[in-house]
Short mmCIF file of C-alpha atoms in Angstrom, two decimals:
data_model
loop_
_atom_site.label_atom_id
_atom_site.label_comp_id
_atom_site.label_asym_id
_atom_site.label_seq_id
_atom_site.Cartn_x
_atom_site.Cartn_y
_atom_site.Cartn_z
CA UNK A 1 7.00 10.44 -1.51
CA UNK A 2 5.29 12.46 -4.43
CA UNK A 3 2.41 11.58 -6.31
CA UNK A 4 1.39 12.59 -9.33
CA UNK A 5 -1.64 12.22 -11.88
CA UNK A 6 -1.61 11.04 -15.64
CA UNK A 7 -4.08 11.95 -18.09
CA UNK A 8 -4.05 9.05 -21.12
CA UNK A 9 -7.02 8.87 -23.24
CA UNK A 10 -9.37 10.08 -21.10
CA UNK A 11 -8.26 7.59 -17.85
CA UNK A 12 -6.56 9.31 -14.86
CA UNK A 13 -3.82 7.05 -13.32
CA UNK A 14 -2.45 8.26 -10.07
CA UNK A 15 1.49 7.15 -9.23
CA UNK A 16 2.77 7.41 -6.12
CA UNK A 17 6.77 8.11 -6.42
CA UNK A 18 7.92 5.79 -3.49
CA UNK A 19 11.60 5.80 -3.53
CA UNK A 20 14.19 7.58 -6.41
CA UNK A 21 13.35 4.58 -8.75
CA UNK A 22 9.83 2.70 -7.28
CA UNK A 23 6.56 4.24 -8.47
CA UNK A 24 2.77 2.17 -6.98
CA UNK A 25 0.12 2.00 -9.73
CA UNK A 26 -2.95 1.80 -7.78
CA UNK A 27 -5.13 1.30 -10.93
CA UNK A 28 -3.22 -1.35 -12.48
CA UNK A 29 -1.96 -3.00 -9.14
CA UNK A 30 1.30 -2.87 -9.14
CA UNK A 31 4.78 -1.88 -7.41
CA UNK A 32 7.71 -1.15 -10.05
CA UNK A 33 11.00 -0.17 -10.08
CA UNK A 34 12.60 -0.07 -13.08
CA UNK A 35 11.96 -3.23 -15.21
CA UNK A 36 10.63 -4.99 -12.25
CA UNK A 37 6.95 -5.36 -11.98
CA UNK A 38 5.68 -6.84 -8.65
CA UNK A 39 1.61 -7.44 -9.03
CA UNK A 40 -0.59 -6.98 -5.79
CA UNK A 41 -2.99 -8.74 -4.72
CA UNK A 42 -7.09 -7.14 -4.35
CA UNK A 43 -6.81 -7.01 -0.84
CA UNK A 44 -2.76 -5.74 -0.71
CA UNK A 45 -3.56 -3.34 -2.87
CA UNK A 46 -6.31 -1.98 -0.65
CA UNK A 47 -4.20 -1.98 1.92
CA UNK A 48 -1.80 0.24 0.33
CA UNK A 49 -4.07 2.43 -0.94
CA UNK A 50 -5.48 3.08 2.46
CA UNK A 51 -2.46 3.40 3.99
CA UNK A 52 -1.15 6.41 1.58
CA UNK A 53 -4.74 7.56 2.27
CA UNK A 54 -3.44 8.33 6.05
CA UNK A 55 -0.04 9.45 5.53
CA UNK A 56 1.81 10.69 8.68
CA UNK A 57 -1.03 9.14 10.83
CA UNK A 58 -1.29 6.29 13.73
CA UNK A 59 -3.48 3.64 11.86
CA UNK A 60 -4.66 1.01 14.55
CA UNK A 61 -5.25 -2.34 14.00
CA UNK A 62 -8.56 -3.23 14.53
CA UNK A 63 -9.51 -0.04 11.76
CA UNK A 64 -7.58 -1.49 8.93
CA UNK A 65 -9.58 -4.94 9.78
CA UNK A 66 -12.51 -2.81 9.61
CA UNK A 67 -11.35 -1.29 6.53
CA UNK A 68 -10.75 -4.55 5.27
CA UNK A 69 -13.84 -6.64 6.26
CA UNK A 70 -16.03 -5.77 3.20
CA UNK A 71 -14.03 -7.13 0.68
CA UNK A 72 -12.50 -10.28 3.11
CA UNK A 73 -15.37 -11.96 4.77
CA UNK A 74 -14.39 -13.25 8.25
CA UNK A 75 -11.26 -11.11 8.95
CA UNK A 76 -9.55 -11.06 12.05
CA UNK A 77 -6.73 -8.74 13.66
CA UNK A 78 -3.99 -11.68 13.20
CA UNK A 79 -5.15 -11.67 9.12
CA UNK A 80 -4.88 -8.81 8.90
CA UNK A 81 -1.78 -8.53 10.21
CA UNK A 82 -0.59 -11.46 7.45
CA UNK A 83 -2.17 -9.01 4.86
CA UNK A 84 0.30 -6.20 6.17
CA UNK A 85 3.43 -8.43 6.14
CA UNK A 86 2.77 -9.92 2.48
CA UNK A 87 2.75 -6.24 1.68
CA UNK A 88 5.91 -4.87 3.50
CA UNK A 89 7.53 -7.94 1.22
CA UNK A 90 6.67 -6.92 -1.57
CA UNK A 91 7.27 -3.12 -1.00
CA UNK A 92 10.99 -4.72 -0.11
CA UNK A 93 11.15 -7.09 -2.73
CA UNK A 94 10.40 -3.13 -5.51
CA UNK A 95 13.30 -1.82 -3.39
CA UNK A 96 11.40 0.28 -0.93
CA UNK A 97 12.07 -0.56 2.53
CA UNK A 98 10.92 0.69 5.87
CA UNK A 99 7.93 2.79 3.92
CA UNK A 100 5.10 0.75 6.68
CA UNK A 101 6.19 0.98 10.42
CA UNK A 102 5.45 -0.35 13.36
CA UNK A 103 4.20 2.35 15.82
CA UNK A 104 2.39 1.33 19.01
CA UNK A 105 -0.32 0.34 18.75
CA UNK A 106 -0.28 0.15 14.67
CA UNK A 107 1.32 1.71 11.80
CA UNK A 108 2.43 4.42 10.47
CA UNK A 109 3.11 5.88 7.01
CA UNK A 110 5.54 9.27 6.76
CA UNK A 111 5.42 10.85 3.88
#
């Protein structure tokens, strides 16, 4: 995974090179591969962002429902673990597969 940092008219955009053809627009929300836009959601796109944030690192649980809870009021562990599937589908859906794992006890991003 690479990431790099555009400069256009003043506004830095970070993309995050996921796979030989799917980039992640944090700022703008969205997965693309090609033509193919996939929009995320507030809250998926959180995720994500959090999850890059931790790269090569056991992320439990109950701390991404903490990370979570501020912008989701009244999250639990099993929403948060909806939030995290609705995400892996769309990261499958831009052609990037496998990028979130299951590690016991949580997840794991290598980069």
């Amino acid at each position: 995974m690479v990431q790099s940092t555009i400069v256009i008219n003043a506004n830095v955009e970070q993309i995050y090179h996921l796979s030989e053809s799917a980039a992640y627009h944090p700022n703008a929300s969205i997965l693309t591969n090609g033509d193919s836009v996939i929009q995320l959601t507030f809250t998926e796109n959180r995720l994500l962002q959090f999850f890059l944030s931790k790269t090569n690192t056991i992320i439990l649980t109950p701390e991404i429902t903490l990370f979570l809870q501020p912008s989701t009021n009244e999250l639990t562990n099993q929403n948060t673990y909806v939030y995290i599937s609705r995400l892996k589908k769309k990261l499958k859906s831009s052609g990037v597969e496998d990028l979130i794992k299951n590690k016991n006890p949580g997840y794991i991003i290598l980069g």
